[in-house]
Every structure is written in C-alpha cells, then in structure tokens.
Short mmCIF file of C-alpha atoms in Angstrom, two decimals:
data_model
loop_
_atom_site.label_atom_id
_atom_site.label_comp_id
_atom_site.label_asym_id
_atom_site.label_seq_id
_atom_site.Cartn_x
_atom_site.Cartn_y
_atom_site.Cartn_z
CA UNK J 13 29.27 -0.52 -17.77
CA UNK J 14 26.45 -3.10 -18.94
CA UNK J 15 25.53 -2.49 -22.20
CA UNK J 16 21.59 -2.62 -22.88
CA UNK J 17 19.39 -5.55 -23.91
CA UNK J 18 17.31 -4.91 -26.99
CA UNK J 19 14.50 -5.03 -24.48
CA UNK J 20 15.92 -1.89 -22.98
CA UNK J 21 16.75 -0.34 -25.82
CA UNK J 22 13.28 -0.69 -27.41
CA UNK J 23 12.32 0.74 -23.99
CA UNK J 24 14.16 3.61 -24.13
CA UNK J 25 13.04 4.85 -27.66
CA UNK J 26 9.43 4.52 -26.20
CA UNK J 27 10.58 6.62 -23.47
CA UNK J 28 11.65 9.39 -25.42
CA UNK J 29 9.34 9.16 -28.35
CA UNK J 30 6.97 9.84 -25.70
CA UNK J 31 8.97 12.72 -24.50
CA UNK J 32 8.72 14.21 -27.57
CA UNK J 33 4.87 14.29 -28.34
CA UNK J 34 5.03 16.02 -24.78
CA UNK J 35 7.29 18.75 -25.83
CA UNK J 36 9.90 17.19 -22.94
CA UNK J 37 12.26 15.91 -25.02
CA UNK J 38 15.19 17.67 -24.15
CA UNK J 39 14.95 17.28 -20.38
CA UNK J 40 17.27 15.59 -18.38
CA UNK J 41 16.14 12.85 -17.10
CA UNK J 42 16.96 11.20 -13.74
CA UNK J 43 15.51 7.31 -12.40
CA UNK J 44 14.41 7.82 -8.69
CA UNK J 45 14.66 4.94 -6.33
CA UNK J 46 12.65 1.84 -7.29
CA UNK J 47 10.16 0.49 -4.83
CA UNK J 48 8.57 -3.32 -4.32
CA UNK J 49 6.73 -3.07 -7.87
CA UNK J 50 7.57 -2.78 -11.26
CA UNK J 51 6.96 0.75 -11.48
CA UNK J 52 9.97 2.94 -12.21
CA UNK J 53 9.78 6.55 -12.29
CA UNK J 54 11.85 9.01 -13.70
CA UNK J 55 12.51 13.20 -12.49
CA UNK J 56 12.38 15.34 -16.16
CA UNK J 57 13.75 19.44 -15.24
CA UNK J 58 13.85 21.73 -18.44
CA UNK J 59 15.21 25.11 -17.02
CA UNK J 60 12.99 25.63 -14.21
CA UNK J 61 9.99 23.26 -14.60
CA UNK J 62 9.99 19.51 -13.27
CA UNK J 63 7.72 17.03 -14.23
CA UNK J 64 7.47 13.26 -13.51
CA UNK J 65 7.44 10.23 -15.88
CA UNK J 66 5.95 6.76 -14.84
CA UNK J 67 7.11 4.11 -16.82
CA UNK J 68 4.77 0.95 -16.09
CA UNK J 69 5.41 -1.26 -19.62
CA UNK J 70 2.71 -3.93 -20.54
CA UNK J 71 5.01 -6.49 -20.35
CA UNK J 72 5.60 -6.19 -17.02
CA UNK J 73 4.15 -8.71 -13.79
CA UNK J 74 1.81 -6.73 -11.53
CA UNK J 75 0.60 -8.60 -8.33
CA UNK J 76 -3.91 -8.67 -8.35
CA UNK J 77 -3.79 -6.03 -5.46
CA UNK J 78 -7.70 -6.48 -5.13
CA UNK J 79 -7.82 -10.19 -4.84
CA UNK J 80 -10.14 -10.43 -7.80
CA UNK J 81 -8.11 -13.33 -9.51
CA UNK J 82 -7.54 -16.61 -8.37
CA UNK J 83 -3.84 -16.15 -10.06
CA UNK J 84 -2.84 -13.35 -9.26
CA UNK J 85 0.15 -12.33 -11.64
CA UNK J 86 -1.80 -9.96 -14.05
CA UNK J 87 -0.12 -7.73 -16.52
CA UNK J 88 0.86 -4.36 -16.01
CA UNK J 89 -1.39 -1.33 -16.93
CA UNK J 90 -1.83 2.10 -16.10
CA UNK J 91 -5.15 2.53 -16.33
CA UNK J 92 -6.28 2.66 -12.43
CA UNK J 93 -3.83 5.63 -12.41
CA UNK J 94 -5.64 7.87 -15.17
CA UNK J 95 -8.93 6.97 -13.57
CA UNK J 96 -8.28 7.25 -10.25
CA UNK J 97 -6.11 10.62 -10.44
CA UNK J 98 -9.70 12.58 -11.46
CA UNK J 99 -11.72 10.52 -8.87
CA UNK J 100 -9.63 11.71 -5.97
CA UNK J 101 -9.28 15.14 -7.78
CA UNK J 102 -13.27 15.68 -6.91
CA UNK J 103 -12.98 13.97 -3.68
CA UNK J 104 -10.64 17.43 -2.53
CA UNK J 105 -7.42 15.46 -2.38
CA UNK J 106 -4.31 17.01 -3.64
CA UNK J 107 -2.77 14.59 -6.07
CA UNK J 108 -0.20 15.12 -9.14
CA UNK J 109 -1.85 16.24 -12.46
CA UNK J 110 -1.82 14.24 -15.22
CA UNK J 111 -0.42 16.28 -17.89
CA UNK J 112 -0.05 13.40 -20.93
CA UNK J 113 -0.20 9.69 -20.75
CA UNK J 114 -0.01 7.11 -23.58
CA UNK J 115 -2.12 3.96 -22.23
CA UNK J 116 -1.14 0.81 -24.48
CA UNK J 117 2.68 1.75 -23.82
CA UNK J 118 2.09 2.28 -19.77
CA UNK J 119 3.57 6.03 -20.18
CA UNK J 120 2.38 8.87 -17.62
CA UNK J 121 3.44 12.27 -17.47
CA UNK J 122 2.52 13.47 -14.18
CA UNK J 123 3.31 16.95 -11.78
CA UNK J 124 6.52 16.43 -9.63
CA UNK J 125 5.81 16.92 -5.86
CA UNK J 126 9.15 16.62 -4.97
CA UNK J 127 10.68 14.38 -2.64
CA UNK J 128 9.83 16.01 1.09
CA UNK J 129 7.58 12.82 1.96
CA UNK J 130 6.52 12.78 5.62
CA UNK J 131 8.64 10.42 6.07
CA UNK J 132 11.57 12.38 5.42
CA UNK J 133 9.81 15.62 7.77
CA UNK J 134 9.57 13.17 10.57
CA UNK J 135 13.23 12.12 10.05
CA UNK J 136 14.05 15.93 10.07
CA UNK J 137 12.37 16.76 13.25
CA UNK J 138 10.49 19.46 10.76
CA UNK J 139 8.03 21.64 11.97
CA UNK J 140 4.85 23.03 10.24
CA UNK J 141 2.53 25.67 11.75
CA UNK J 142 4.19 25.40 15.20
CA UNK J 143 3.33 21.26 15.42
CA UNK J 144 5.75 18.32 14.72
CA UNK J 145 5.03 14.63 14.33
CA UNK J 146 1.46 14.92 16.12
CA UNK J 147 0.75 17.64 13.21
CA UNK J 148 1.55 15.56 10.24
CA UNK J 149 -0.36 12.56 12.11
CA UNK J 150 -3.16 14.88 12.04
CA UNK J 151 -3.00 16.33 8.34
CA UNK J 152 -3.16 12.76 7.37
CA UNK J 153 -6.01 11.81 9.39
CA UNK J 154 -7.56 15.24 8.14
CA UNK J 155 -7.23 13.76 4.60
CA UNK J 156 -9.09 10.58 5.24
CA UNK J 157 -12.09 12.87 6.74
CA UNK J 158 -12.14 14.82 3.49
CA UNK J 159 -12.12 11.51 1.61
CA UNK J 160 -14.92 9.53 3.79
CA UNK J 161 -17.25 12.45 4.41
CA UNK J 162 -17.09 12.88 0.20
CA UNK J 163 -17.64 8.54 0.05
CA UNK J 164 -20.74 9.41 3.30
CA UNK J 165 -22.43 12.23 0.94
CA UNK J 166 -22.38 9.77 -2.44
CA UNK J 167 -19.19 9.79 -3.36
CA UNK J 168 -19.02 5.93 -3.95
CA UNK J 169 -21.87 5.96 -6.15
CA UNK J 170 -20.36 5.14 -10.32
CA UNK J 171 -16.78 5.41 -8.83
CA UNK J 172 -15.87 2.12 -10.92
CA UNK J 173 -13.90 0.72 -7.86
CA UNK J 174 -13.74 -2.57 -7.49
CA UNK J 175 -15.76 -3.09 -3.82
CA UNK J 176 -14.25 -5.53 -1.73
CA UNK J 177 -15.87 -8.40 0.14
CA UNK J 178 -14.25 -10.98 2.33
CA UNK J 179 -13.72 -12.93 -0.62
CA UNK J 180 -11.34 -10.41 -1.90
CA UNK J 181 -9.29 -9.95 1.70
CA UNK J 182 -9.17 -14.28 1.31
CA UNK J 183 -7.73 -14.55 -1.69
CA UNK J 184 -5.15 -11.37 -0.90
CA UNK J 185 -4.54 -13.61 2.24
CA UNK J 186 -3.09 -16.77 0.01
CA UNK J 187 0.10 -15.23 -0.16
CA UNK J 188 0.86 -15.71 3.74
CA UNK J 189 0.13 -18.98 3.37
CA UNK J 190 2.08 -20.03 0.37
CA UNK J 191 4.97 -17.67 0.32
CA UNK J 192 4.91 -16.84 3.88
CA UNK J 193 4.56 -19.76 5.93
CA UNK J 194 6.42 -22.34 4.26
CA UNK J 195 9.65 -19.69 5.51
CA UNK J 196 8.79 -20.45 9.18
CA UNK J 197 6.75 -23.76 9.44
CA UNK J 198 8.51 -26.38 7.42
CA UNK J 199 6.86 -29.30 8.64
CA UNK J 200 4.23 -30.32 6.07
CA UNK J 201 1.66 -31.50 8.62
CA UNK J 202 1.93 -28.47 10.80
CA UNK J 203 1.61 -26.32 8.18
CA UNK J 204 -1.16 -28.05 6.76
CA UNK J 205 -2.72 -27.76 10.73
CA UNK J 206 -2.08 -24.16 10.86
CA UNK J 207 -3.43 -23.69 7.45
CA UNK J 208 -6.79 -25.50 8.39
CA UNK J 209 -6.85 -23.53 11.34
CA UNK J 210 -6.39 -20.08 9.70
CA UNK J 211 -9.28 -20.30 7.04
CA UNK J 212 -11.64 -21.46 10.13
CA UNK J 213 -10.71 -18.21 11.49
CA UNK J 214 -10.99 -15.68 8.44
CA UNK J 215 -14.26 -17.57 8.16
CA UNK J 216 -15.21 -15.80 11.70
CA UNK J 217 -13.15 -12.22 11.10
CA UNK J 218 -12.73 -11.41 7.57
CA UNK J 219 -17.18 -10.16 8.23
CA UNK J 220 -16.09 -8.23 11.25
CA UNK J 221 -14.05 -5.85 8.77
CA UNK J 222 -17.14 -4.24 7.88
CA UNK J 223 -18.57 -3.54 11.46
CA UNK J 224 -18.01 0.36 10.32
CA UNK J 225 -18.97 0.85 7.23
CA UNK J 226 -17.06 0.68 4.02
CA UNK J 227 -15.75 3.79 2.31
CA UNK J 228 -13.80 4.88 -0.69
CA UNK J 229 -9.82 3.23 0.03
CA UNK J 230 -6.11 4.64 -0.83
CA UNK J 231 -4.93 1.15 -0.11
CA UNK J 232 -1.46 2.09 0.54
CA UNK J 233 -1.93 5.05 2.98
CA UNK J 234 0.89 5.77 5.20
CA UNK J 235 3.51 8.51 5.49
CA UNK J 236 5.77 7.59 2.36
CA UNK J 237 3.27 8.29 0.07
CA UNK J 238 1.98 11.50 1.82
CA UNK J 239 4.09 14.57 1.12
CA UNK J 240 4.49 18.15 1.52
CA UNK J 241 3.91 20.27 -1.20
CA UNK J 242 3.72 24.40 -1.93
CA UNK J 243 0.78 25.83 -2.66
CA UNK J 244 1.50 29.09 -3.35
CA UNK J 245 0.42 30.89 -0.32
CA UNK J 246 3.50 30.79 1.57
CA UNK J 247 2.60 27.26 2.75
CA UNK J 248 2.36 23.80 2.41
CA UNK J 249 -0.60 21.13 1.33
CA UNK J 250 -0.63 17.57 1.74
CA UNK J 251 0.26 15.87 -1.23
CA UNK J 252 -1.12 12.14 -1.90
CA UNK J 253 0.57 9.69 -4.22
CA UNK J 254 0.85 6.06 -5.38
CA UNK J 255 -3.19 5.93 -4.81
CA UNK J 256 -4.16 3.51 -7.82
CA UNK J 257 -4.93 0.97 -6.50
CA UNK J 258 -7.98 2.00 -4.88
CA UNK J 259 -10.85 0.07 -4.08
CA UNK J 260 -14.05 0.73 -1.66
CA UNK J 261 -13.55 -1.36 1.27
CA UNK J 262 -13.92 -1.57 5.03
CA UNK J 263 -14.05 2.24 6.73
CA UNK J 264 -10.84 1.71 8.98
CA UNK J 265 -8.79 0.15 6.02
CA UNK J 266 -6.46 3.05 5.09
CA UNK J 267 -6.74 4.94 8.98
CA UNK J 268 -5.04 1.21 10.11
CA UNK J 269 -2.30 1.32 7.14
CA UNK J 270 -1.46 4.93 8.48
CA UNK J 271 -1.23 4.32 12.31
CA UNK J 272 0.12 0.77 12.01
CA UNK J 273 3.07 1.18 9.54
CA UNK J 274 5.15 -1.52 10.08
CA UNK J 275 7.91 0.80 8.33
CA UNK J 276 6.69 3.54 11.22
CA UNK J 277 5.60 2.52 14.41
CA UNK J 278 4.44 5.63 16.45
CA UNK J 279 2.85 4.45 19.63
CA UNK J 280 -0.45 2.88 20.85
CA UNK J 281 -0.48 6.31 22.42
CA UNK J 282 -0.72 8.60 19.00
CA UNK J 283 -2.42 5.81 17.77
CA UNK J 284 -5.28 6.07 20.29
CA UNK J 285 -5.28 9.84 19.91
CA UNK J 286 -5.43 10.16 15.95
CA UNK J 287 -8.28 7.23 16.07
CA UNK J 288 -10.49 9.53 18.51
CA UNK J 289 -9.65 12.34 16.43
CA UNK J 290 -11.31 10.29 13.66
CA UNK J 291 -14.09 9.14 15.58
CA UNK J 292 -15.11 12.87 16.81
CA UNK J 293 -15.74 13.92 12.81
CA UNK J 294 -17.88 11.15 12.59
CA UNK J 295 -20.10 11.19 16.14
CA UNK J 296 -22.51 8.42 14.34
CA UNK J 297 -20.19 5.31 14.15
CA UNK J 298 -20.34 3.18 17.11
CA UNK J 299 -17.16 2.83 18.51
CA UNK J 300 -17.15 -0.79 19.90
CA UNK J 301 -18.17 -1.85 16.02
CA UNK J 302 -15.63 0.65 14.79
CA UNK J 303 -12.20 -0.98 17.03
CA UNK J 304 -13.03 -3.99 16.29
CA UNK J 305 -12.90 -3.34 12.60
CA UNK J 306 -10.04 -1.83 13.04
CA UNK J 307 -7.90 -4.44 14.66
CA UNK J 308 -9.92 -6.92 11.70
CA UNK J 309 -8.80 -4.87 9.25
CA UNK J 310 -4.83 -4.25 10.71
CA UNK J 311 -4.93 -8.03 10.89
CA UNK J 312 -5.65 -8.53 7.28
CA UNK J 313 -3.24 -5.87 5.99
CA UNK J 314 -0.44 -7.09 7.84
CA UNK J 315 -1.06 -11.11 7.20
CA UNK J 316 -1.17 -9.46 3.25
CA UNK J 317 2.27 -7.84 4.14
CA UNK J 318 3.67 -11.04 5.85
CA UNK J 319 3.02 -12.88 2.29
CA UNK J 320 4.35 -10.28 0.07
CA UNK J 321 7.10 -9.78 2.26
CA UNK J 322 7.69 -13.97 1.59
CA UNK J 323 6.83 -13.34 -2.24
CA UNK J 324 9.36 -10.53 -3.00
CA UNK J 325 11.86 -12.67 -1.04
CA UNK J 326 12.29 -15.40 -2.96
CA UNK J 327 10.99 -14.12 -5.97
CA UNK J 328 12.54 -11.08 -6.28
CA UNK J 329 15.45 -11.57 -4.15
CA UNK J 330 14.14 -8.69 -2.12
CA UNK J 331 14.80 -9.28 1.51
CA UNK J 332 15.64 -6.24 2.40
CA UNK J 333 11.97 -6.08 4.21
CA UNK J 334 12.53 -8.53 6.81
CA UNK J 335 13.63 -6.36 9.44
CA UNK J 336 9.79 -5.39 9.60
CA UNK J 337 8.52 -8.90 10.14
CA UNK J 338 9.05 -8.45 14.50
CA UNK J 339 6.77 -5.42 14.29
CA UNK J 340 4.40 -6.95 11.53
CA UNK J 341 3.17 -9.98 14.12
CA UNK J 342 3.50 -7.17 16.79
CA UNK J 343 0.76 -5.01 14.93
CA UNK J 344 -1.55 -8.36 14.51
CA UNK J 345 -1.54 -9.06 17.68
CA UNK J 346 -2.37 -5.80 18.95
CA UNK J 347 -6.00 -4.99 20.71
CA UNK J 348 -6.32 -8.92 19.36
CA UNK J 349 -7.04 -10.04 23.49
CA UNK J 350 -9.58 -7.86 23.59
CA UNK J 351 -11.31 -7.51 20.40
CA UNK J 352 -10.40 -10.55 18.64
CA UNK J 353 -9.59 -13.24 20.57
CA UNK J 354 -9.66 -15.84 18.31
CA UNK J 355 -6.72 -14.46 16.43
CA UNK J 356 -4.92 -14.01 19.26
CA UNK J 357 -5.34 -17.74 19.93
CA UNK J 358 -4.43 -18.66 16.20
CA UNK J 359 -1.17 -16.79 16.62
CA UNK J 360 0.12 -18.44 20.06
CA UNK J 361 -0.82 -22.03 19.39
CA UNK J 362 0.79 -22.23 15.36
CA UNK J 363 3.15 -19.36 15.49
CA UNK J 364 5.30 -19.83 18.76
CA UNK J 365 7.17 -16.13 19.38
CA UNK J 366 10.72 -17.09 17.96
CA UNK J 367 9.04 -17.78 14.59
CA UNK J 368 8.16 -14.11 14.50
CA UNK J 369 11.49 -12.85 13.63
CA UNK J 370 12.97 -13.04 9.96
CA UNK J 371 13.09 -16.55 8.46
CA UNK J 372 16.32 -18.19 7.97
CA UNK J 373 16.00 -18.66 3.38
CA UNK J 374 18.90 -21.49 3.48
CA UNK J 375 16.91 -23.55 5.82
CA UNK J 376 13.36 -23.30 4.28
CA UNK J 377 13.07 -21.30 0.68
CA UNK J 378 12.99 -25.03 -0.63
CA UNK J 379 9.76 -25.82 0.67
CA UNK J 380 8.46 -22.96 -0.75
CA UNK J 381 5.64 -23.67 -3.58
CA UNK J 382 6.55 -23.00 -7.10
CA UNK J 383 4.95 -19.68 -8.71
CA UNK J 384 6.34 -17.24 -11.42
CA UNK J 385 9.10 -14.86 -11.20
CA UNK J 386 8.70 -11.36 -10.99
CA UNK J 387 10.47 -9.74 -13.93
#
C-alpha cells in the first residue's frame, strides 16, 4: 500500500478538521468514483443519515468552462457551487442542500441523493408511474421548462452568470483545434488548411446559436447528472447535480446536451419527440429559428467535447473516452444537410470518415502542442 505524500496528508487533516466543525467527524467516509475533473467526492453515513463531501482544493487545475480566458487553466474554487445551488433553488429545481462549506479550502458539505442516476434506471429497464425511458426523457425535458419559463418571467435578471457570446463558444472551441486535431491531421499544412477553414465557418454559425433566445444554462445536462430521489410522498423527484458551471447562453444549449449524449444516444426518433414536447410549452418560438439553433448549438458542444476528449488524453492519460468519438462526429453532423450546410461541407472536405474513429496516440500525440498538465 502507497504511503501518502505530505500533500495528502495535509489534505486529509483539512478533510477532517472540516468534519469536525460540521459535527461529522466520526462518519465513515467512502471516495465515490472520480470523473474527468478534479473534483473528488466523498459518501459520510453516521447511523442513519448520509451526507456528501466535495473536496475541490485551491491548488488544483480547473479547465475555463465559460471561455472567458484566453488560458484557460484557472485554479480551482468552489464558489459557482455555493452560488449557483440557491439560484437554481428559486428557479424550482431540486438540487442537494448545502449544509456547510468552507470556501478558501474548496470544502462542501452537501445532501446525498444517492446514486440511482438515470443512467443507472435506464440500464435497469426501471419503471416510474407506469412509463420507462420515454418517462425519464420527459421528466428531464419537464425540468428545462421549469428552468426557462423561470429565465422567460425574469429570472436572468442579477443572476451573476457569466452570459455567453460567440466569443465565449470560440475560445471553448480552441481545444479541438489544438488538442484535438493534431490526433487525426498530422500534416502541418493540412491542419493549418482545416484550421483556416474552421474559424471562417464559426464566423458564419457560432450567431446562429442564438436564433432562439438565450436562457439560464446547466451546461452539463444529460442523464448522469439527473437522478431519482424520494420525496417523501411515496415517490420520486428529479434530482439535478454537478450544475456549477452555469452560464446564460443559447435557449437549446442544455435540451441538445440531453438528447445528444454522446455517452447516450437514444434515437433521432425520441429526439424529435422530446424537442416538440419542448416546443409545445413554448408556442412563441419559431421553430425553423429554433432547429437551427439547435443543430448550432449540438455542433459547438460536441467540437468542445472532441477537444477535451484530446486534452484529457494526453494530459491526463485519460483515454478511456474515445470510444465516444464515432458518435461525437455522428451528432455534428446530424440535421447539418439541412440546417447547416456549411458545416456539413467543413466536415467532408478536412475530416474524411476514417478520421472519425479514435486516434491512434503512438502515431500523432507528438505533434500535439505543448500546454500544462492536469494535476
């Protein structure tokens, strides 16, 4: 067994000094899986009562997720989470309490939802109220109502969210090209071509985003970080995590990360029906403006996810998320004839079809540009 750096160890006594001021000291404690940050949580159970700690230390790197800085390695901080937990609180979303936090440390004490995510009912086949997967599809998309009719009747207004422009989905958008596309174009002078060619075209989409509106975003809405959770009446709510890193940005932003998981792919079919679902709470939005935002906005999110897929590769040594890449181009290029043809024309003339499968790291990870480690 690896004994513990000092770094670790100082960590630790921060942990449980922290414990202690909330009266949790003596509760086991259990680490829960990591994901692709530097988050770490950790399940605390005292006799019958769970609770949740976040441990997000200062000294960790945290990825700019708003595209604010031109670098963007920031450090880490916890503050979006203690003020966007009472933000979404008035908005009518059901997200864990804060019950303590300790800022300059990056320490949050936080209500446990447990761990049935939707994910894990769809893997179950589980069945609420008589539905199955078309249910949960629509709790979710019942959620993002609540949330945009709250943003439609002032919500927005003295939120403190930063509010994206197309600057912000540009700069978000320099990952795929550094730490993406050096993986699968390792000729210089294509690259440079294809390069060229992309910023011509986010110069003629990245405005189309906002065809629909803009509205108050999750950012990372999809069905891992939507769970189910008792309520006391016999039945279950829907449960919202891992939401601080919200922003107001284009209306179909978070309805796009939902239905176009690249983790999840349900179907242009459910797709279609969830979006018109959508559509008929809000009868005002123009629905030619509103699809073409859409596919815009899936574009963006999934060239984002092609870079940070590249990033936590070589970086992080994380390329466990490769198997997604197929479906990622898949979801770009979806609706892209139609709607935005442009793209579609990007895609076929600089990134031929067997290029859309997971890079080969031996044979390009050395043309890869230089940029800091994540810790």
């Amino acid at each position: 067994m690896s004994r513990a750096t000092p770094d670790q160890e100082r960590r630790n006594f921060e942990r449980q000094d922290f414990l202690v001021s909330c009266g949790w000291q003596n509760a086991q404690v259990s680490p829960l899986v990591d994901d692709a940050s530097a988050r770490q949580y950790f399940r605390l159970e005292r006799r019958h009562d769970t609770a949740l700690l976040m441990d997000f230390p200062p000294s960790a790197i945290h990825v700019d997720p708003h595209g604010i800085y031109d670098d963007p390695e920031r450090p880490a901080s916890v503050a979006p989470v203690l003020h966007t937990t009472p933000l979404f609180e008035r908005a009518g979303w059901r997200v864990p309490h804060i019950q303590a936090s300790d800022e300059k440390r990056g320490l949050v004490l936080i209500e446990d939802f447990g761990d049935i995510t939707f994910t894990r009912a769809l893997q179950a086949g589980a069945m609420m109220d008589g539905t199955g997967k078309d249910g949960l599809y629509l709790r979710a998309v019942e959620q993002l109502i609540i949330l945009h009719r709250f943003c439609d009747g002032g919500g927005m207004q003295d939120s403190g969210l930063v509010q994206y422009g197309p600057d912000n989905f540009r700069k978000m958008l320099a990952s795929f090209k550094n730490d993406y596309l050096p993986l699968i174009i390792d000729d210089e002078a294509r690259r440079a071509n294809a390069i060229a060619a992309f910023d011509r075209l986010l110069g003629d989409v990245l405005p189309m985003c906002w065809q629909a509106g803009e509205v108050i975003i999750h950012r990372d809405y999809h069905v891992d970080n939507l769970m189910l959770v008792e309520n006391g009446d016999g039945g279950d709510d829907c449960g919202i995590i891992d939401f601080q890193d919200a922003a107001i940005a284009t209306r179909p932003y978070d309805l796009a990360s939902l239905l176009r998981d690249v983790r999840h792919d349900i179907g242009p079919d459910l797709e279609n029906r969830m979006k018109q679902f959508y559509l008929a709470a809000f009868p005002n939005i123009d629905h030619s403006d509103f699809e073409t935002s859409y596919v815009a906005t899936s574009m963006v999110r999934n060239f984002r996810i092609l870079g940070r897929f590249g990033w936590l590769a070589v970086k992080a040594g994380k390329t466990r998320y490769f198997d997604y890449i197929p479906r990622c181009w898949d979801l770009i290029l979806r609706g892209a004839a139609e709607h935005l043809p442009a793209l579609e024309d990007w895609v076929q003339t600089h990134i031929p079809e067997p290029a859309r499968k997971a890079p080969d790291l031996a044979t390009n990870v050395a043309t890869t540009p230089t940029r800091k480690a994540h810790p």
